[in-house]
Amino acid sequence: MEIVTHLINDTIEFYKWSLTIADKRVEKWPLMSSPLPTLAISSMYLIFLWLGPKYMRHREPFQLRKTLIVYNFSMVILNFFIFKELFLAARAANYSYLCQPVNYTDDENEVRVAAALWWYYVSKGVEYLDTVFFILRKKFNQVSFLHVYHHCTMFTLWWIGIKWVAGGQSFFGAHMNAAIHVVMYLYYGLAAFGPSIQKYLWWKKYLTIIQMIQFHVTIGHTALSLYIDCPFPHWMHWALIGYAITFIILFGNFYYQTYRHQPRREPPPKGGKGTTNGITNGVTPTMNGLSRLEEKQAVVENGRRKRRGRAKRE
């Protein structure tokens, strides 16, 4: 028991010390004075993951078509705003894409970068709604480990990023990820209109490829920073490399299961007609809101003519 007590006390003392080197510019910004609000939001998210499916088990799924359209296009606007702010502020502050230390001054452009990164952190909390909508629509199989892992860790870890390094090298990953999310949420905003639009959305697969490229670029960029001894916290660099590797593994598995793996098909019965398509019937994991719609799902969303009960409306 003594060991546990000492460990807790040492952790508290370390946190108090770490606050002395935190970014003073952001300490009074919403959600930034303490980690408790962020941890509370993430805890409520996990509780909803547990209780939501139980609540919806014997209920009809909500349709949420208009809600999804508004939500996805709102996320397009938010991520474009973050991308634009980071690009313009970093350019005005003469940021280097190879090595950029954090500047904790109240320079107008530096504060603008910090503010854009804060909005990026907030957007990761808003993205918890991706999961909420999946559960309310009873798409439980889309709430995969990859999906939950990404959403929960991004929001929590970016609180640390904003608290201590709201600028410098932090801008690179957020800048790149915000641009990708513009394209991603545009895809899902268009898909929410139903089968009439979905049949033109041939580029879902490439969203996954872009995401995987992003993680490889992140590792390369971070490794270069370590190699040239960039004056940015090295422990954050190493942590980022490890974090990106987990996504490469999980995303690689997602891509293989979704687009490469073809389950063995049973031979057609004698005298019967064999199938001529290679579409899989399994559903694969999802990530960051990426839907695991099957190849034939275009007829499922809001356009299915035959279903046993009417979906709840908004």
PDB file of N, CA and C in Angstrom, residues 132-204:
ATOM      1  N   VAL A 132     -21.614   8.255 -31.828  1.00  0.00           N
ATOM      2  CA  VAL A 132     -22.990   8.419 -31.342  1.00  0.00           C
ATOM      3  C   VAL A 132     -23.983   8.144 -32.465  1.00  0.00           C
ATOM      4  N   PHE A 133     -23.702   8.679 -33.644  1.00  0.00           N
ATOM      5  CA  PHE A 133     -24.609   8.478 -34.778  1.00  0.00           C
ATOM      6  C   PHE A 133     -24.617   7.020 -35.234  1.00  0.00           C
ATOM      7  N   PHE A 134     -23.465   6.365 -35.197  1.00  0.00           N
ATOM      8  CA  PHE A 134     -23.430   4.943 -35.538  1.00  0.00           C
ATOM      9  C   PHE A 134     -24.353   4.148 -34.623  1.00  0.00           C
ATOM     10  N   ILE A 135     -24.277   4.416 -33.334  1.00  0.00           N
ATOM     11  CA  ILE A 135     -25.059   3.658 -32.357  1.00  0.00           C
ATOM     12  C   ILE A 135     -26.546   3.971 -32.481  1.00  0.00           C
ATOM     13  N   LEU A 136     -26.895   5.242 -32.653  1.00  0.00           N
ATOM     14  CA  LEU A 136     -28.306   5.605 -32.792  1.00  0.00           C
ATOM     15  C   LEU A 136     -28.916   5.019 -34.066  1.00  0.00           C
ATOM     16  N   ARG A 137     -28.083   4.779 -35.065  1.00  0.00           N
ATOM     17  CA  ARG A 137     -28.557   4.168 -36.313  1.00  0.00           C
ATOM     18  C   ARG A 137     -28.412   2.645 -36.281  1.00  0.00           C
ATOM     19  N   LYS A 138     -27.987   2.122 -35.121  1.00  0.00           N
ATOM     20  CA  LYS A 138     -27.827   0.683 -34.890  1.00  0.00           C
ATOM     21  C   LYS A 138     -26.811   0.054 -35.848  1.00  0.00           C
ATOM     22  N   LYS A 139     -25.786   0.808 -36.167  1.00  0.00           N
ATOM     23  CA  LYS A 139     -24.686   0.278 -36.955  1.00  0.00           C
ATOM     24  C   LYS A 139     -23.559  -0.092 -35.993  1.00  0.00           C
ATOM     25  N   PHE A 140     -23.863  -1.014 -35.076  1.00  0.00           N
ATOM     26  CA  PHE A 140     -22.942  -1.375 -34.013  1.00  0.00           C
ATOM     27  C   PHE A 140     -21.638  -1.960 -34.539  1.00  0.00           C
ATOM     28  N   ASN A 141     -21.729  -2.693 -35.646  1.00  0.00           N
ATOM     29  CA  ASN A 141     -20.519  -3.337 -36.160  1.00  0.00           C
ATOM     30  C   ASN A 141     -19.525  -2.337 -36.743  1.00  0.00           C
ATOM     31  N   GLN A 142     -19.930  -1.102 -36.909  1.00  0.00           N
ATOM     32  CA  GLN A 142     -19.002  -0.088 -37.395  1.00  0.00           C
ATOM     33  C   GLN A 142     -18.194   0.541 -36.266  1.00  0.00           C
ATOM     34  N   VAL A 143     -18.599   0.284 -35.036  1.00  0.00           N
ATOM     35  CA  VAL A 143     -17.871   0.819 -33.886  1.00  0.00           C
ATOM     36  C   VAL A 143     -16.779  -0.189 -33.515  1.00  0.00           C
ATOM     37  N   SER A 144     -15.742  -0.209 -34.299  1.00  0.00           N
ATOM     38  CA  SER A 144     -14.654  -1.172 -34.135  1.00  0.00           C
ATOM     39  C   SER A 144     -13.639  -0.671 -33.107  1.00  0.00           C
ATOM     40  N   PHE A 145     -12.687  -1.537 -32.782  1.00  0.00           N
ATOM     41  CA  PHE A 145     -11.600  -1.142 -31.884  1.00  0.00           C
ATOM     42  C   PHE A 145     -10.834   0.034 -32.470  1.00  0.00           C
ATOM     43  N   LEU A 146     -10.543  -0.026 -33.761  1.00  0.00           N
ATOM     44  CA  LEU A 146      -9.811   1.038 -34.437  1.00  0.00           C
ATOM     45  C   LEU A 146     -10.547   2.364 -34.321  1.00  0.00           C
ATOM     46  N   HIS A 147     -11.844   2.331 -34.551  1.00  0.00           N
ATOM     47  CA  HIS A 147     -12.672   3.534 -34.473  1.00  0.00           C
ATOM     48  C   HIS A 147     -12.609   4.153 -33.077  1.00  0.00           C
ATOM     49  N   VAL A 148     -12.830   3.336 -32.054  1.00  0.00           N
ATOM     50  CA  VAL A 148     -12.859   3.835 -30.675  1.00  0.00           C
ATOM     51  C   VAL A 148     -11.467   4.278 -30.232  1.00  0.00           C
ATOM     52  N   TYR A 149     -10.456   3.485 -30.553  1.00  0.00           N
ATOM     53  CA  TYR A 149      -9.073   3.808 -30.182  1.00  0.00           C
ATOM     54  C   TYR A 149      -8.658   5.161 -30.731  1.00  0.00           C
ATOM     55  N   HIS A 150      -8.950   5.385 -31.987  1.00  0.00           N
ATOM     56  CA  HIS A 150      -8.572   6.649 -32.621  1.00  0.00           C
ATOM     57  C   HIS A 150      -9.286   7.836 -31.976  1.00  0.00           C
ATOM     58  N   HIS A 151     -10.604   7.726 -31.868  1.00  0.00           N
ATOM     59  CA  HIS A 151     -11.374   8.853 -31.348  1.00  0.00           C
ATOM     60  C   HIS A 151     -10.993   9.195 -29.912  1.00  0.00           C
ATOM     61  N   CYS A 152     -10.891   8.174 -29.079  1.00  0.00           N
ATOM     62  CA  CYS A 152     -10.659   8.419 -27.659  1.00  0.00           C
ATOM     63  C   CYS A 152      -9.245   8.943 -27.399  1.00  0.00           C
ATOM     64  N   THR A 153      -8.257   8.392 -28.076  1.00  0.00           N
ATOM     65  CA  THR A 153      -6.885   8.819 -27.819  1.00  0.00           C
ATOM     66  C   THR A 153      -6.574  10.180 -28.426  1.00  0.00           C
ATOM     67  N   MET A 154      -7.114  10.481 -29.588  1.00  0.00           N
ATOM     68  CA  MET A 154      -6.812  11.762 -30.230  1.00  0.00           C
ATOM     69  C   MET A 154      -7.265  12.943 -29.374  1.00  0.00           C
ATOM     70  N   PHE A 155      -8.475  12.881 -28.874  1.00  0.00           N
ATOM     71  CA  PHE A 155      -8.995  13.988 -28.073  1.00  0.00           C
ATOM     72  C   PHE A 155      -8.178  14.147 -26.786  1.00  0.00           C
ATOM     73  N   THR A 156      -7.869  13.044 -26.145  1.00  0.00           N
ATOM     74  CA  THR A 156      -7.139  13.093 -24.875  1.00  0.00           C
ATOM     75  C   THR A 156      -5.693  13.533 -25.074  1.00  0.00           C
ATOM     76  N   LEU A 157      -5.016  12.962 -26.052  1.00  0.00           N
ATOM     77  CA  LEU A 157      -3.604  13.285 -26.256  1.00  0.00           C
ATOM     78  C   LEU A 157      -3.400  14.708 -26.769  1.00  0.00           C
ATOM     79  N   TRP A 158      -4.356  15.207 -27.548  1.00  0.00           N
ATOM     80  CA  TRP A 158      -4.188  16.568 -28.047  1.00  0.00           C
ATOM     81  C   TRP A 158      -4.391  17.612 -26.955  1.00  0.00           C
ATOM     82  N   TRP A 159      -5.038  17.250 -25.853  1.00  0.00           N
ATOM     83  CA  TRP A 159      -5.066  18.175 -24.702  1.00  0.00           C
ATOM     84  C   TRP A 159      -3.640  18.403 -24.217  1.00  0.00           C
ATOM     85  N   ILE A 160      -2.858  17.329 -24.160  1.00  0.00           N
ATOM     86  CA  ILE A 160      -1.458  17.440 -23.748  1.00  0.00           C
ATOM     87  C   ILE A 160      -0.693  18.322 -24.730  1.00  0.00           C
ATOM     88  N   GLY A 161      -0.945  18.098 -26.024  1.00  0.00           N
ATOM     89  CA  GLY A 161      -0.259  18.888 -27.032  1.00  0.00           C
ATOM     90  C   GLY A 161      -0.541  20.375 -26.895  1.00  0.00           C
ATOM     91  N   ILE A 162      -1.799  20.741 -26.704  1.00  0.00           N
ATOM     92  CA  ILE A 162      -2.153  22.159 -26.579  1.00  0.00           C
ATOM     93  C   ILE A 162      -1.630  22.737 -25.268  1.00  0.00           C
ATOM     94  N   LYS A 163      -1.661  21.953 -24.220  1.00  0.00           N
ATOM     95  CA  LYS A 163      -1.237  22.432 -22.899  1.00  0.00           C
ATOM     96  C   LYS A 163       0.243  22.778 -22.869  1.00  0.00           C
ATOM     97  N   TRP A 164       1.081  22.005 -23.570  1.00  0.00           N
ATOM     98  CA  TRP A 164       2.524  22.205 -23.478  1.00  0.00           C
ATOM     99  C   TRP A 164       3.198  22.667 -24.769  1.00  0.00           C
ATOM    100  N   VAL A 165       2.673  22.317 -25.912  1.00  0.00           N
ATOM    101  CA  VAL A 165       3.362  22.670 -27.166  1.00  0.00           C
ATOM    102  C   VAL A 165       2.354  23.160 -28.213  1.00  0.00           C
ATOM    103  N   ALA A 166       1.674  24.233 -27.909  1.00  0.00           N
ATOM    104  CA  ALA A 166       0.678  24.789 -28.842  1.00  0.00           C
ATOM    105  C   ALA A 166       1.368  25.636 -29.900  1.00  0.00           C
ATOM    106  N   GLY A 167       2.131  24.972 -30.724  1.00  0.00           N
ATOM    107  CA  GLY A 167       2.871  25.665 -31.777  1.00  0.00           C
ATOM    108  C   GLY A 167       4.055  24.818 -32.201  1.00  0.00           C
ATOM    109  N   GLY A 168       4.967  25.409 -32.941  1.00  0.00           N
ATOM    110  CA  GLY A 168       6.145  24.684 -33.371  1.00  0.00           C
ATOM    111  C   GLY A 168       5.797  23.475 -34.222  1.00  0.00           C
ATOM    112  N   GLN A 169       6.505  22.363 -33.984  1.00  0.00           N
ATOM    113  CA  GLN A 169       6.316  21.150 -34.771  1.00  0.00           C
ATOM    114  C   GLN A 169       4.895  20.608 -34.723  1.00  0.00           C
ATOM    115  N   SER A 170       4.131  20.979 -33.713  1.00  0.00           N
ATOM    116  CA  SER A 170       2.761  20.467 -33.575  1.00  0.00           C
ATOM    117  C   SER A 170       1.878  20.849 -34.758  1.00  0.00           C
ATOM    118  N   PHE A 171       2.230  21.945 -35.428  1.00  0.00           N
ATOM    119  CA  PHE A 171       1.367  22.429 -36.508  1.00  0.00           C
ATOM    120  C   PHE A 171       1.369  21.475 -37.701  1.00  0.00           C
ATOM    121  N   PHE A 172       2.463  20.732 -37.891  1.00  0.00           N
ATOM    122  CA  PHE A 172       2.616  19.940 -39.115  1.00  0.00           C
ATOM    123  C   PHE A 172       1.549  18.852 -39.221  1.00  0.00           C
ATOM    124  N   GLY A 173       1.439  18.016 -38.183  1.00  0.00           N
ATOM    125  CA  GLY A 173       0.476  16.920 -38.229  1.00  0.00           C
ATOM    126  C   GLY A 173      -0.959  17.396 -38.275  1.00  0.00           C
ATOM    127  N   ALA A 174      -1.269  18.439 -37.487  1.00  0.00           N
ATOM    128  CA  ALA A 174      -2.637  18.964 -37.463  1.00  0.00           C
ATOM    129  C   ALA A 174      -2.997  19.573 -38.813  1.00  0.00           C
ATOM    130  N   HIS A 175      -2.042  20.262 -39.426  1.00  0.00           N
ATOM    131  CA  HIS A 175      -2.250  20.885 -40.733  1.00  0.00           C
ATOM    132  C   HIS A 175      -2.603  19.829 -41.783  1.00  0.00           C
ATOM    133  N   MET A 176      -1.832  18.741 -41.798  1.00  0.00           N
ATOM    134  CA  MET A 176      -2.041  17.663 -42.760  1.00  0.00           C
ATOM    135  C   MET A 176      -3.355  16.924 -42.484  1.00  0.00           C
ATOM    136  N   ASN A 177      -3.619  16.621 -41.217  1.00  0.00           N
ATOM    137  CA  ASN A 177      -4.804  15.858 -40.860  1.00  0.00           C
ATOM    138  C   ASN A 177      -6.090  16.646 -41.119  1.00  0.00           C
ATOM    139  N   ALA A 178      -6.052  17.946 -40.878  1.00  0.00           N
ATOM    140  CA  ALA A 178      -7.241  18.778 -41.126  1.00  0.00           C
ATOM    141  C   ALA A 178      -7.592  18.769 -42.607  1.00  0.00           C
ATOM    142  N   ALA A 179      -6.589  18.815 -43.477  1.00  0.00           N
ATOM    143  CA  ALA A 179      -6.843  18.779 -44.924  1.00  0.00           C
ATOM    144  C   ALA A 179      -7.494  17.457 -45.324  1.00  0.00           C
ATOM    145  N   ILE A 180      -6.999  16.359 -44.766  1.00  0.00           N
ATOM    146  CA  ILE A 180      -7.566  15.049 -45.069  1.00  0.00           C
ATOM    147  C   ILE A 180      -9.008  14.954 -44.573  1.00  0.00           C
ATOM    148  N   HIS A 181      -9.276  15.539 -43.424  1.00  0.00           N
ATOM    149  CA  HIS A 181     -10.631  15.486 -42.872  1.00  0.00           C
ATOM    150  C   HIS A 181     -11.621  16.321 -43.674  1.00  0.00           C
ATOM    151  N   VAL A 182     -11.144  17.337 -44.357  1.00  0.00           N
ATOM    152  CA  VAL A 182     -12.021  18.085 -45.264  1.00  0.00           C
ATOM    153  C   VAL A 182     -12.557  17.142 -46.330  1.00  0.00           C
ATOM    154  N   VAL A 183     -11.658  16.364 -46.935  1.00  0.00           N
ATOM    155  CA  VAL A 183     -12.050  15.429 -47.985  1.00  0.00           C
ATOM    156  C   VAL A 183     -12.930  14.315 -47.420  1.00  0.00           C
ATOM    157  N   MET A 184     -12.564  13.816 -46.242  1.00  0.00           N
ATOM    158  CA  MET A 184     -13.289  12.702 -45.650  1.00  0.00           C
ATOM    159  C   MET A 184     -14.725  13.077 -45.299  1.00  0.00           C
ATOM    160  N   TYR A 185     -14.890  14.205 -44.618  1.00  0.00           N
ATOM    161  CA  TYR A 185     -16.247  14.598 -44.238  1.00  0.00           C
ATOM    162  C   TYR A 185     -17.060  15.074 -45.435  1.00  0.00           C
ATOM    163  N   LEU A 186     -16.385  15.562 -46.470  1.00  0.00           N
ATOM    164  CA  LEU A 186     -17.097  15.876 -47.707  1.00  0.00           C
ATOM    165  C   LEU A 186     -17.687  14.597 -48.286  1.00  0.00           C
ATOM    166  N   TYR A 187     -16.900  13.518 -48.266  1.00  0.00           N
ATOM    167  CA  TYR A 187     -17.387  12.228 -48.767  1.00  0.00           C
ATOM    168  C   TYR A 187     -18.638  11.796 -47.998  1.00  0.00           C
ATOM    169  N   TYR A 188     -18.575  11.833 -46.659  1.00  0.00           N
ATOM    170  CA  TYR A 188     -19.708  11.357 -45.872  1.00  0.00           C
ATOM    171  C   TYR A 188     -20.892  12.309 -45.909  1.00  0.00           C
ATOM    172  N   GLY A 189     -20.622  13.586 -46.118  1.00  0.00           N
ATOM    173  CA  GLY A 189     -21.720  14.521 -46.297  1.00  0.00           C
ATOM    174  C   GLY A 189     -22.495  14.230 -47.568  1.00  0.00           C
ATOM    175  N   LEU A 190     -21.752  13.937 -48.638  1.00  0.00           N
ATOM    176  CA  LEU A 190     -22.399  13.598 -49.905  1.00  0.00           C
ATOM    177  C   LEU A 190     -23.096  12.244 -49.818  1.00  0.00           C
ATOM    178  N   ALA A 191     -22.457  11.270 -49.140  1.00  0.00           N
ATOM    179  CA  ALA A 191     -23.048   9.940 -49.016  1.00  0.00           C
ATOM    180  C   ALA A 191     -24.352   9.969 -48.232  1.00  0.00           C
ATOM    181  N   ALA A 192     -24.491  10.944 -47.320  1.00  0.00           N
ATOM    182  CA  ALA A 192     -25.698  11.026 -46.508  1.00  0.00           C
ATOM    183  C   ALA A 192     -26.932  11.388 -47.321  1.00  0.00           C
ATOM    184  N   PHE A 193     -26.744  11.885 -48.551  1.00  0.00           N
ATOM    185  CA  PHE A 193     -27.887  12.222 -49.401  1.00  0.00           C
ATOM    186  C   PHE A 193     -28.590  10.972 -49.927  1.00  0.00           C
ATOM    187  N   GLY A 194     -27.925   9.826 -49.862  1.00  0.00           N
ATOM    188  CA  GLY A 194     -28.585   8.592 -50.258  1.00  0.00           C
ATOM    189  C   GLY A 194     -28.031   7.990 -51.533  1.00  0.00           C
ATOM    190  N   PRO A 195     -28.666   6.932 -52.018  1.00  0.00           N
ATOM    191  CA  PRO A 195     -28.177   6.171 -53.175  1.00  0.00           C
ATOM    192  C   PRO A 195     -27.999   6.997 -54.445  1.00  0.00           C
ATOM    193  N   SER A 196     -28.782   8.045 -54.625  1.00  0.00           N
ATOM    194  CA  SER A 196     -28.684   8.844 -55.844  1.00  0.00           C
ATOM    195  C   SER A 196     -27.323   9.516 -55.965  1.00  0.00           C
ATOM    196  N   ILE A 197     -26.677   9.794 -54.825  1.00  0.00           N
ATOM    197  CA  ILE A 197     -25.343  10.392 -54.827  1.00  0.00           C
ATOM    198  C   ILE A 197     -24.275   9.337 -54.583  1.00  0.00           C
ATOM    199  N   GLN A 198     -24.578   8.351 -53.757  1.00  0.00           N
ATOM    200  CA  GLN A 198     -23.588   7.347 -53.381  1.00  0.00           C
ATOM    201  C   GLN A 198     -22.998   6.608 -54.579  1.00  0.00           C
ATOM    202  N   LYS A 199     -23.792   6.435 -55.620  1.00  0.00           N
ATOM    203  CA  LYS A 199     -23.290   5.674 -56.778  1.00  0.00           C
ATOM    204  C   LYS A 199     -22.160   6.393 -57.506  1.00  0.00           C
ATOM    205  N   TYR A 200     -22.005   7.693 -57.238  1.00  0.00           N
ATOM    206  CA  TYR A 200     -20.916   8.454 -57.863  1.00  0.00           C
ATOM    207  C   TYR A 200     -19.676   8.541 -56.962  1.00  0.00           C
ATOM    208  N   LEU A 201     -19.784   8.068 -55.732  1.00  0.00           N
ATOM    209  CA  LEU A 201     -18.692   8.202 -54.768  1.00  0.00           C
ATOM    210  C   LEU A 201     -17.779   6.975 -54.845  1.00  0.00           C
ATOM    211  N   TRP A 202     -16.941   6.952 -55.857  1.00  0.00           N
ATOM    212  CA  TRP A 202     -16.065   5.827 -56.126  1.00  0.00           C
ATOM    213  C   TRP A 202     -14.760   5.894 -55.337  1.00  0.00           C
ATOM    214  N   TRP A 203     -14.528   6.986 -54.627  1.00  0.00           N
ATOM    215  CA  TRP A 203     -13.198   7.232 -54.084  1.00  0.00           C
ATOM    216  C   TRP A 203     -13.055   6.961 -52.584  1.00  0.00           C
ATOM    217  N   LYS A 204     -13.978   6.176 -52.014  1.00  0.00           N
ATOM    218  CA  LYS A 204     -13.857   5.880 -50.578  1.00  0.00           C
ATOM    219  C   LYS A 204     -12.548   5.155 -50.254  1.00  0.00           C
TER     220      LYS A 204
END
